[in-house]
Coordinates of C-alpha atoms in Angstrom, one line a residue:
M1 CA 155.6 140.4 253.6
S2 CA 153.0 139.1 256.1
S3 CA 150.2 136.7 255.1
G4 CA 147.6 139.2 256.1
F5 CA 149.0 141.8 253.7
K6 CA 149.3 139.2 251.0
K7 CA 145.6 138.4 251.3
I8 CA 144.6 142.1 251.1
L9 CA 146.9 142.6 248.1
K10 CA 145.4 139.6 246.3
K11 CA 141.9 140.8 246.9
F12 CA 142.9 144.3 245.6
L13 CA 144.5 142.9 242.5
I14 CA 141.4 140.8 241.7
W15 CA 139.2 143.9 242.2
R16 CA 141.6 146.0 240.1
F17 CA 141.5 143.6 237.2
Q18 CA 137.7 143.6 237.3
H19 CA 137.1 147.4 237.6
I20 CA 140.2 149.3 236.4
S21 CA 141.7 149.0 233.0
D22 CA 145.5 148.7 232.6
K23 CA 145.7 152.2 231.1
Q24 CA 143.8 153.7 234.0
F25 CA 145.9 151.9 236.6
I26 CA 149.1 153.0 235.0
N27 CA 148.0 156.6 235.0
I28 CA 146.9 156.4 238.7
S29 CA 150.2 154.6 239.6
S30 CA 152.2 157.3 237.9
A31 CA 150.5 160.0 239.9
I32 CA 151.1 158.1 243.1
I33 CA 154.7 157.5 242.1
G34 CA 155.2 161.2 241.4
L35 CA 153.8 162.1 244.8
L36 CA 156.1 159.6 246.6
A37 CA 159.1 160.8 244.5
G38 CA 158.4 164.4 245.2
F39 CA 158.1 163.8 248.9
S40 CA 161.3 161.8 248.8
A41 CA 163.1 164.7 247.1
V42 CA 161.7 167.1 249.8
V43 CA 163.0 164.8 252.6
L44 CA 166.4 164.5 251.1
K45 CA 166.8 168.2 250.3
N46 CA 165.6 169.3 253.7
S47 CA 167.7 166.9 255.7
T48 CA 170.8 167.8 253.7
H49 CA 170.3 171.5 253.9
F50 CA 169.6 171.2 257.6
I51 CA 172.9 169.5 258.2
Q52 CA 174.8 171.9 255.9
E53 CA 173.3 175.1 257.5
L54 CA 173.9 173.7 261.0
L55 CA 177.6 173.2 260.2
E56 CA 178.4 176.0 257.8
E57 CA 176.3 178.8 259.3
G58 CA 176.9 177.7 262.8
I59 CA 180.1 175.9 263.8
I60 CA 182.3 177.0 260.9
K61 CA 181.1 180.6 260.9
D62 CA 181.1 181.1 264.7
I63 CA 184.2 179.0 265.6
H64 CA 186.8 178.6 262.9
N65 CA 187.2 177.9 259.2
A66 CA 189.5 174.9 260.0
F67 CA 186.3 172.9 260.3
Y68 CA 186.1 173.0 256.5
F69 CA 188.9 170.5 256.6
I70 CA 187.5 168.0 259.1
F71 CA 183.8 167.9 258.3
P72 CA 184.0 166.2 254.8
L73 CA 186.1 163.4 256.4
I74 CA 183.6 163.0 259.3
G75 CA 180.7 162.8 256.8
L76 CA 182.5 160.1 254.7
I77 CA 183.2 158.1 257.9
I78 CA 179.5 158.3 258.9
V79 CA 178.5 157.1 255.4
F80 CA 181.0 154.2 255.6
V81 CA 179.6 153.1 259.0
I82 CA 176.0 153.3 257.6
K83 CA 176.9 151.3 254.5
K84 CA 178.8 148.6 256.4
Y85 CA 176.6 148.1 259.4
L86 CA 173.1 149.2 258.3
I87 CA 172.7 148.8 254.6
R88 CA 175.3 146.0 254.2
K89 CA 174.8 145.8 250.5
K90 CA 176.6 147.4 247.5
M91 CA 175.5 150.9 246.6
G92 CA 176.2 152.3 243.1
H93 CA 175.7 155.8 241.8
G94 CA 172.0 156.6 241.2
I95 CA 171.6 157.1 237.5
P96 CA 174.1 154.5 236.3
V97 CA 172.5 151.9 238.6
T98 CA 169.1 152.8 237.2
L99 CA 170.3 152.6 233.6
F100 CA 171.8 149.1 234.3
S101 CA 168.7 147.9 236.0
I102 CA 166.6 148.9 233.0
S103 CA 169.0 147.4 230.4
K104 CA 170.1 144.1 232.1
L105 CA 167.8 143.4 235.2
K106 CA 164.4 143.9 233.6
G107 CA 163.8 147.1 235.6
I108 CA 164.3 145.3 239.0
I109 CA 165.9 147.5 241.6
P110 CA 166.5 146.2 245.1
S111 CA 164.1 147.5 247.7
Y112 CA 166.8 148.9 250.0
Q113 CA 167.6 151.5 247.2
M114 CA 164.3 153.2 248.2
W115 CA 165.9 154.4 251.5
S116 CA 169.6 153.9 251.4
S117 CA 170.4 157.1 249.5
L118 CA 168.0 159.1 251.8
I119 CA 170.3 158.4 254.8
T120 CA 173.7 158.4 253.1
A121 CA 173.6 161.4 250.7
P122 CA 172.7 163.9 253.4
F123 CA 175.8 163.0 255.4
T124 CA 178.0 163.1 252.3
V125 CA 176.8 166.4 250.9
G126 CA 175.7 168.0 254.2
F127 CA 179.1 167.5 255.7
G128 CA 180.8 169.1 252.7
G129 CA 181.2 166.3 250.1
S130 CA 181.5 168.1 246.8
A131 CA 178.6 166.3 245.1
G132 CA 174.9 166.8 244.2
L133 CA 171.7 165.3 245.5
E134 CA 170.1 164.7 242.1
G135 CA 171.7 161.3 241.6
P136 CA 170.6 159.9 245.0
I137 CA 167.1 161.3 244.5
V138 CA 166.9 159.7 241.1
A139 CA 168.0 156.3 242.7
T140 CA 165.4 156.6 245.3
G141 CA 162.6 157.6 242.9
A142 CA 163.6 154.8 240.4
A143 CA 163.6 152.2 243.2
L144 CA 160.1 153.4 244.2
G145 CA 158.8 153.0 240.7
S146 CA 160.4 149.6 240.3
N147 CA 159.2 148.2 243.6
F148 CA 155.7 149.7 243.1
A149 CA 155.5 147.9 239.8
R150 CA 156.7 144.6 241.3
L151 CA 154.2 144.9 244.1
F152 CA 151.3 145.1 241.7
H153 CA 152.7 142.5 239.3
L154 CA 153.1 144.9 236.4
N155 CA 155.1 143.8 233.3
Q156 CA 158.6 144.9 232.3
T157 CA 157.4 147.6 229.9
T158 CA 155.2 149.2 232.5
K159 CA 157.9 148.8 235.1
T160 CA 160.3 150.8 232.9
L161 CA 157.7 153.4 232.3
L162 CA 157.1 153.9 236.1
I163 CA 160.8 154.2 236.6
G164 CA 160.9 156.9 234.0
A165 CA 157.9 158.6 235.6
A166 CA 159.6 158.5 239.0
V167 CA 162.7 160.0 237.5
A168 CA 160.7 162.8 236.0
G169 CA 159.0 163.3 239.3
V170 CA 162.1 163.8 241.4
F171 CA 163.7 166.1 238.8
S172 CA 160.5 168.1 238.6
S173 CA 160.4 168.4 242.4
I174 CA 164.0 169.5 242.7
F175 CA 164.0 172.3 240.1
Q176 CA 160.3 173.0 239.9
A177 CA 160.6 172.5 236.1
P178 CA 158.0 169.9 235.0
I179 CA 158.7 170.2 231.3
A180 CA 162.5 169.8 231.6
A181 CA 161.8 166.8 233.9
I182 CA 160.0 165.0 231.1
V183 CA 162.8 165.8 228.6
F184 CA 165.4 164.6 231.2
A185 CA 163.7 161.3 231.7
V186 CA 163.4 160.7 227.9
E187 CA 166.9 162.0 227.0
I188 CA 168.9 160.3 229.8
F189 CA 167.0 157.0 230.0
S190 CA 166.1 156.7 226.3
L191 CA 162.4 156.2 226.9
E192 CA 160.0 156.0 224.0
L193 CA 158.0 159.2 224.0
T194 CA 154.6 158.2 222.7
M195 CA 151.1 159.2 223.8
V196 CA 151.0 156.0 225.8
S197 CA 154.2 156.9 227.8
M198 CA 153.9 160.7 227.8
I199 CA 150.7 160.9 229.9
P200 CA 152.1 158.8 232.9
I201 CA 155.4 160.7 232.9
L202 CA 153.5 164.0 232.7
L203 CA 151.2 163.0 235.6
A204 CA 154.2 162.0 237.7
S205 CA 155.9 165.3 236.9
I206 CA 152.8 167.4 237.8
T207 CA 152.1 165.6 241.1
A208 CA 155.8 165.9 242.1
V209 CA 156.1 169.6 241.3
L210 CA 152.8 170.3 243.3
T211 CA 154.4 168.4 246.2
S212 CA 157.4 170.7 246.0
Y213 CA 155.2 173.8 245.8
F214 CA 153.3 172.6 248.9
F215 CA 156.4 172.2 251.0
F216 CA 158.7 174.9 249.5
G217 CA 156.3 177.4 247.9
D218 CA 158.1 179.6 245.4
D219 CA 161.5 179.0 247.1
I220 CA 163.2 177.7 244.0
L221 CA 166.7 176.1 243.9
L222 CA 168.2 178.7 241.5
H223 CA 167.4 182.3 241.8
F224 CA 167.5 184.2 238.5
E225 CA 165.7 187.0 236.8
I226 CA 166.4 188.2 233.3
I227 CA 167.4 191.8 233.4
D228 CA 169.5 192.0 230.3
K229 CA 167.7 190.9 227.1
F230 CA 169.4 188.8 224.4
K231 CA 171.1 191.0 221.8
L232 CA 171.9 189.9 218.3
K233 CA 175.5 191.3 218.5
D234 CA 176.1 188.8 221.4
V235 CA 175.7 185.8 219.1
S236 CA 179.4 185.5 218.2
F237 CA 180.3 185.5 222.0
Y238 CA 177.7 182.8 222.6
V239 CA 179.4 180.8 219.9
L240 CA 182.7 181.2 221.6
L241 CA 181.1 180.3 224.9
G242 CA 179.9 177.1 223.3
V243 CA 183.5 176.2 222.4
F244 CA 184.7 177.3 225.9
S245 CA 182.0 175.1 227.4
A246 CA 183.1 172.1 225.3
I247 CA 186.7 172.5 226.5
A248 CA 185.5 172.6 230.1
S249 CA 183.2 169.6 229.5
I250 CA 186.0 167.5 228.0
Y251 CA 188.3 168.4 230.9
F252 CA 185.6 167.6 233.5
S253 CA 184.8 164.2 232.0
K254 CA 188.4 163.1 231.5
I255 CA 189.5 164.1 235.0
Y256 CA 186.4 162.4 236.5
F257 CA 187.2 159.2 234.6
K258 CA 190.9 159.2 235.5
I259 CA 190.4 159.8 239.2
G260 CA 187.7 157.2 239.3
A261 CA 190.0 154.7 237.7
F262 CA 192.8 155.7 240.1
F263 CA 190.6 154.9 243.1
K264 CA 189.6 151.5 241.7
D265 CA 193.2 150.5 241.9
F266 CA 193.3 151.2 245.7
K267 CA 193.4 148.1 247.8
G268 CA 191.4 148.5 251.0
F269 CA 188.4 150.7 251.4
H270 CA 189.9 152.4 254.5
K271 CA 192.8 153.7 252.4
R272 CA 190.4 155.1 249.9
L273 CA 188.4 156.7 252.6
L274 CA 191.3 158.4 254.4
F275 CA 193.2 159.4 251.2
G276 CA 190.1 160.8 249.5
G277 CA 188.6 162.3 252.7
I278 CA 191.8 164.1 253.7
L279 CA 192.5 165.5 250.2
L280 CA 188.9 166.7 249.9
G281 CA 189.2 168.4 253.3
V282 CA 192.3 170.2 252.3
M283 CA 190.7 171.4 249.0
V284 CA 187.5 172.6 250.8
Y285 CA 189.5 174.4 253.5
L286 CA 191.5 176.2 250.8
I287 CA 188.5 176.8 248.5
P288 CA 185.3 176.9 250.6
P289 CA 183.0 177.3 247.6
L290 CA 183.7 173.6 246.9
F291 CA 181.9 172.7 250.1
G292 CA 178.7 170.7 249.4
E293 CA 176.5 171.1 246.4
G294 CA 177.6 174.6 245.6
Y295 CA 174.2 176.1 244.8
S296 CA 174.8 179.1 247.1
T297 CA 177.8 179.9 245.0
V298 CA 175.8 179.5 241.8
N299 CA 173.1 181.8 243.1
N300 CA 175.7 184.4 244.1
I301 CA 177.1 184.3 240.6
L302 CA 173.7 184.6 239.0
T303 CA 172.9 187.7 241.1
G304 CA 176.3 189.2 240.5
D305 CA 177.3 189.0 244.2
I306 CA 180.8 187.8 243.4
G307 CA 182.2 189.2 246.7
K308 CA 180.6 186.3 248.6
V309 CA 182.2 183.8 246.3
I310 CA 185.8 185.1 246.6
S311 CA 185.6 185.9 250.3
N312 CA 186.0 183.6 253.3
N313 CA 189.2 181.9 252.2
I314 CA 192.9 182.1 253.1
F315 CA 193.8 184.0 249.9
H316 CA 192.1 187.3 251.1
I317 CA 191.1 188.3 247.5
Q318 CA 190.2 191.9 247.0
P319 CA 186.9 192.4 245.1
D320 CA 188.5 195.1 242.9
N321 CA 191.3 192.9 241.6
V322 CA 189.8 191.5 238.4
L323 CA 192.8 189.4 237.4
I324 CA 193.0 187.6 240.7
I325 CA 189.2 187.0 240.7
I326 CA 189.5 185.5 237.2
V327 CA 192.3 183.2 238.3
F328 CA 190.3 182.2 241.4
L329 CA 187.2 181.4 239.3
I330 CA 189.2 179.4 236.8
G331 CA 190.5 177.5 239.9
L332 CA 186.9 176.7 240.8
I333 CA 186.4 175.2 237.3
L334 CA 189.6 173.1 237.5
F335 CA 189.1 171.8 241.1
K336 CA 185.4 171.2 241.3
V337 CA 185.6 168.0 239.3
V338 CA 188.6 166.9 241.4
A339 CA 186.7 167.5 244.6
T340 CA 183.6 165.7 243.2
S341 CA 185.8 162.7 242.1
L342 CA 187.5 162.5 245.5
T343 CA 184.1 162.5 247.2
F344 CA 183.0 159.5 245.2
G345 CA 186.4 157.8 245.4
A346 CA 186.3 158.0 249.2
G347 CA 182.9 156.3 249.3
G348 CA 180.6 159.2 249.3
V349 CA 177.0 159.1 247.9
G350 CA 176.0 161.8 245.5
G351 CA 175.6 162.9 241.9
V352 CA 177.3 165.0 239.3
F353 CA 174.4 167.1 238.2
A354 CA 175.0 169.9 240.8
P355 CA 178.8 169.9 240.1
T356 CA 177.9 170.3 236.4
L357 CA 175.7 173.3 237.0
F358 CA 178.3 174.8 239.4
T359 CA 181.1 174.4 236.8
G360 CA 178.8 175.7 234.1
A361 CA 177.8 178.8 236.0
V362 CA 181.4 179.7 236.8
T363 CA 182.5 179.0 233.2
G364 CA 179.9 181.3 231.7
Y365 CA 180.6 184.0 234.3
V366 CA 184.4 184.0 234.0
F367 CA 184.1 184.0 230.2
A368 CA 182.0 187.1 230.2
L369 CA 184.2 188.6 232.9
I370 CA 187.3 188.1 230.7
I371 CA 185.6 189.7 227.7
N372 CA 184.4 192.6 229.7
S373 CA 187.7 193.3 231.4
S374 CA 189.7 193.1 228.2
N375 CA 188.2 196.4 226.9
L376 CA 188.6 195.1 223.4
F377 CA 184.9 195.4 222.5
D378 CA 182.4 198.2 222.5
H379 CA 179.8 196.7 224.8
Q380 CA 179.6 194.7 228.0
L381 CA 178.3 191.2 228.2
S382 CA 175.7 190.2 230.8
T383 CA 177.6 188.0 233.3
A384 CA 174.3 186.6 234.6
N385 CA 173.0 185.6 231.1
F386 CA 176.3 184.0 230.2
A387 CA 176.5 182.2 233.5
M388 CA 173.1 180.7 232.7
A389 CA 174.1 179.8 229.2
G390 CA 177.3 178.3 230.6
M391 CA 175.2 176.0 232.8
G392 CA 173.4 174.8 229.7
G393 CA 176.6 174.3 227.8
L394 CA 178.2 172.1 230.5
M395 CA 175.0 170.1 230.9
A396 CA 175.0 169.5 227.1
G397 CA 178.6 168.6 227.2
I398 CA 179.1 166.6 230.4
L399 CA 175.7 165.0 230.6
Q400 CA 175.2 165.0 226.8
A401 CA 171.7 166.2 227.4
P402 CA 171.3 169.3 225.3
L403 CA 167.5 169.4 225.2
T404 CA 167.3 169.0 229.0
A405 CA 169.8 171.9 229.3
I406 CA 167.8 174.2 227.1
F407 CA 164.4 173.5 228.7
L408 CA 165.7 173.5 232.3
I409 CA 167.4 176.8 232.0
A410 CA 164.4 178.2 230.1
E411 CA 162.0 177.1 232.8
I412 CA 164.3 178.4 235.6
T413 CA 164.5 181.8 234.0
G414 CA 160.7 181.9 233.8
G415 CA 160.6 182.5 230.1
Y416 CA 162.2 181.8 226.7
Q417 CA 164.2 185.0 226.2
L418 CA 167.5 183.1 226.5
F419 CA 166.2 180.2 224.3
V420 CA 168.3 181.2 221.3
P421 CA 171.6 181.6 223.1
L422 CA 171.0 178.4 225.0
M423 CA 170.4 176.6 221.8
I424 CA 173.7 178.0 220.3
V425 CA 175.8 177.2 223.4
S426 CA 174.3 173.8 224.1
A427 CA 174.5 172.6 220.5
I428 CA 178.1 173.6 220.0
S429 CA 179.2 172.3 223.4
Y430 CA 177.4 168.9 222.8
L431 CA 178.8 168.4 219.2
I432 CA 182.4 169.2 220.1
T433 CA 182.3 167.2 223.4
K434 CA 180.6 164.2 221.7
T435 CA 183.5 164.0 219.3
Y436 CA 186.1 163.4 222.1
I437 CA 183.9 161.8 224.8
P438 CA 181.5 159.4 223.1
H439 CA 179.3 158.7 226.2
N440 CA 178.3 160.8 229.1
I441 CA 179.5 160.3 232.7
Y442 CA 176.4 158.3 233.6
S443 CA 176.7 155.8 230.7
A444 CA 180.4 155.5 229.9
E445 CA 181.0 152.4 232.0
L446 CA 177.8 150.6 230.7
A447 CA 178.7 151.5 227.1
K448 CA 182.1 149.8 227.5
K449 CA 180.4 146.6 228.5
G450 CA 177.7 146.9 225.8
Q451 CA 175.0 147.3 228.4
L452 CA 173.8 150.8 227.5
I453 CA 170.2 151.3 226.4
T454 CA 169.8 153.9 223.7
H455 CA 167.1 155.4 221.5
D456 CA 168.2 153.0 218.7
K457 CA 165.3 150.6 218.7
D458 CA 167.2 147.7 217.2
K459 CA 170.0 148.0 219.8
K460 CA 167.5 148.6 222.5
V461 CA 165.7 145.3 221.7
L462 CA 168.9 143.4 221.5
L463 CA 170.0 144.8 224.9
L464 CA 166.8 143.8 226.6
M465 CA 167.0 140.3 225.3
D466 CA 168.0 137.5 227.8
I467 CA 170.9 135.4 226.5
D468 CA 169.8 132.4 228.7
K469 CA 166.5 132.2 226.8
V470 CA 168.2 131.6 223.4
I471 CA 170.9 129.2 224.6
E472 CA 170.2 125.5 223.9
T473 CA 172.0 122.9 226.0
N474 CA 170.4 119.6 225.0
F475 CA 173.3 118.3 222.8
I476 CA 175.1 115.0 223.1
L477 CA 178.8 115.6 223.8
I478 CA 181.5 113.9 221.8
H479 CA 185.1 113.3 222.9
P480 CA 187.9 113.7 220.4
N481 CA 189.0 110.0 220.6
M482 CA 185.5 108.6 220.0
N483 CA 185.6 106.4 216.9
L484 CA 183.0 106.6 214.1
G485 CA 181.1 103.6 215.4
D486 CA 180.7 105.1 218.9
I487 CA 179.6 108.4 217.3
V488 CA 176.9 106.7 215.3
N489 CA 175.6 104.5 218.1
E490 CA 176.0 106.8 221.1
A491 CA 175.3 110.2 219.5
V492 CA 173.7 110.2 216.0
I493 CA 171.1 107.5 216.8
K494 CA 170.1 109.0 220.1
S495 CA 170.0 112.7 219.1
T496 CA 167.5 114.8 217.1
R497 CA 170.3 117.3 216.3
N498 CA 172.5 117.4 213.3
H499 CA 175.6 118.8 215.0
F500 CA 177.6 117.7 218.1
P501 CA 180.1 119.6 220.3
V502 CA 183.5 118.0 220.6
V503 CA 185.0 118.5 224.1
N504 CA 187.9 117.1 226.1
D505 CA 187.8 115.7 229.7
N506 CA 187.8 119.2 231.1
N507 CA 184.8 120.2 229.1
E508 CA 186.9 122.5 227.0
F509 CA 185.4 123.1 223.5
L510 CA 187.5 121.7 220.6
G511 CA 185.2 121.8 217.6
I512 CA 181.9 120.7 216.0
L513 CA 181.1 117.5 214.3
M514 CA 178.3 118.0 211.7
L515 CA 176.0 115.2 210.6
D516 CA 176.6 116.3 207.0
D517 CA 180.3 115.6 207.5
I518 CA 179.7 111.9 208.2
R519 CA 176.5 111.2 206.3
S520 CA 178.3 109.6 203.4
I521 CA 180.4 107.3 205.6
M522 CA 178.2 106.6 208.7
F523 CA 177.1 103.2 207.4
E524 CA 180.6 102.1 206.3
Q525 CA 181.3 99.7 209.2
K526 CA 184.8 99.0 208.1
L527 CA 185.6 102.7 208.9
Y528 CA 184.0 102.6 212.4
K529 CA 187.2 101.9 214.3
K530 CA 189.6 103.7 211.9
L531 CA 188.1 107.2 212.0
K532 CA 187.9 109.3 215.2
A533 CA 186.0 112.5 216.1
K534 CA 189.2 114.6 216.1
N535 CA 189.7 113.6 212.4
L536 CA 186.1 114.4 211.4
M537 CA 185.3 117.6 213.4
Q538 CA 185.6 121.1 212.1
I539 CA 186.6 124.4 213.8
A540 CA 183.6 126.6 214.8
P541 CA 183.3 129.7 212.6
A542 CA 183.0 131.9 215.7
I543 CA 182.7 131.4 219.5
I544 CA 180.2 133.2 221.7
D545 CA 181.5 134.2 225.1
Y546 CA 178.7 134.1 227.6
D547 CA 180.4 136.4 230.1
K548 CA 181.6 139.1 227.6
D549 CA 179.5 139.1 224.4
S550 CA 176.4 141.3 224.3
M551 CA 173.4 140.4 222.2
E552 CA 174.5 142.9 219.6
V553 CA 177.9 141.3 219.4
I554 CA 176.3 137.9 219.1
M555 CA 174.1 139.1 216.2
D556 CA 177.1 140.5 214.5
K557 CA 178.9 137.2 214.7
F558 CA 176.0 135.5 213.0
K559 CA 176.0 138.1 210.2
E560 CA 179.8 137.8 209.7
T561 CA 180.0 134.0 209.7
V562 CA 176.6 133.3 208.0
A563 CA 176.4 130.4 210.4
W564 CA 173.1 128.9 211.7
N565 CA 174.5 127.7 215.0
L566 CA 177.4 129.0 217.2
P567 CA 178.8 127.4 220.3
V568 CA 178.7 129.3 223.7
L569 CA 181.5 129.2 226.2
K570 CA 181.0 130.0 229.9
D571 CA 184.1 130.5 232.1
G572 CA 186.1 129.0 229.2
K573 CA 184.1 125.8 229.1
Y574 CA 181.5 124.5 226.7
Y575 CA 178.0 125.6 227.7
G576 CA 175.6 125.2 224.7
F577 CA 174.6 126.5 221.3
I578 CA 172.7 129.5 220.0
S579 CA 170.8 129.0 216.7
K580 CA 170.1 131.9 214.4
S581 CA 166.4 130.9 214.1
R582 CA 165.9 130.9 217.9
L583 CA 167.7 134.2 218.2
L584 CA 165.5 135.9 215.5
T585 CA 162.4 134.5 217.1
S586 CA 163.3 135.9 220.5
Y587 CA 164.2 139.2 218.8
R588 CA 160.7 139.4 217.2
R589 CA 159.0 138.6 220.5
K590 CA 161.0 141.2 222.4
L591 CA 160.4 143.8 219.6
I592 CA 156.6 143.3 220.0
N593 CA 156.9 143.8 223.8
V594 CA 159.0 146.9 223.5
T595 CA 156.8 148.6 220.9
A596 CA 153.5 147.5 222.4

């Protein structure tokens, strides 16, 4: 940052504090963030679709389908080169990285995240990587919100709010669904929805969707029009679809986690790139609908044009063979998550939102198709309506965001005629999936580490607390062979503390010597050389691991032991103590900041 810019910024900040209130500035900032987020979404979508149309509608269509095999690998290689030689920093998946930054990094997101996804995701998805753009766009928008807040020296609470506003903005721009965007930001990022926070998020969502309308007009991502109205006699089938969606959600999540764990065990990024890229190419060549985001397939399903979905592959499926069509569509459900996982495992940059909608649309359609072709019932189900409900069911199951699912599909359909079936399918899918998969794809890894921010206010406050601010290190160390005389003269007299850590020569923690333990004998000089620290110390009621224990775990250890002070170990060595009084004081301060 140049000195000239710093001077201008300083003058602006002084003027801002004098003329604009914090509330007004947050609202103005949210609108700006929404505009920037919406524009970023437009750039990312346009660049990706340009590449995809250039390849799929040009080279593949005019020359040979074999290019379905090679293009995903080429895209992954390009992404690898960009990461290694241009970005040169670690890139994570958009939404998990954003969740981690909010929970553990005080909302600080590196500035390179504002542009890194904009240049890597288009090559990943445009060249056939079976992933979505929503995750990368969220990463870009969140980084914009974070760095905007840092630029203008806004506090952590405001920074988190602007990140949420940016997330709502990009979501609103992608789907042109401003209400669902607000619900998504609140549901996925566990934001507090109050009047103070709702207005900034709403402003960001509005400016972003207006940006999308300006560039795209009414050209929405998913094309659907309700033709068949909801019928009461379809309720039992929507209940069954909810169960069917839960099964598909559990399968999707488990396969995603297993393949992700498989790639983590690979040694050498080049092996992961080649292995994942080649397998992905084979799958896309055999099943072309797995190419890219898959929204064209979703739109074909919603409009009932199944012929375009089953054509253009080596199987030469006939549109009048219902059984083969059902088998092919079930194959799409089974292999979409595999293709997506291979894309990420090979180093691609993308998200799981689009694959979730893809899988949901196919799940709902094939369910209705099976019922209709069975000839066991008097009436036919609307395949389009069930495809839309299936999308809601998979969103509620895989992403564990039932409210987002309901409002997004309702906004896309342009009305609320499917609201009841969406509620039925989403609720059932969510409840069943939650039983077997406790956390969604975005948050599972963070939840394992105790770093997941939730709507539980107590847990949220504990998660946002900084362990370094509650650790005290100004204790006099005692060695196990120190005699009572040395303890009194070298520790007790010089310290204001009433407990002393006992450590060996390697600074490994052995126990605690309490002042109360020696109070009755500390003036008995005849015992000074007879008694040693190792005879007087006691074992700590519990040990706090600096590297592993979350603040919630630390609080639980204090509750279980009823101790007032517990030792902290870092890398297996003594590091300091945490006192219950300091911990509770820090908790109260953070609670005030979070709820302010």
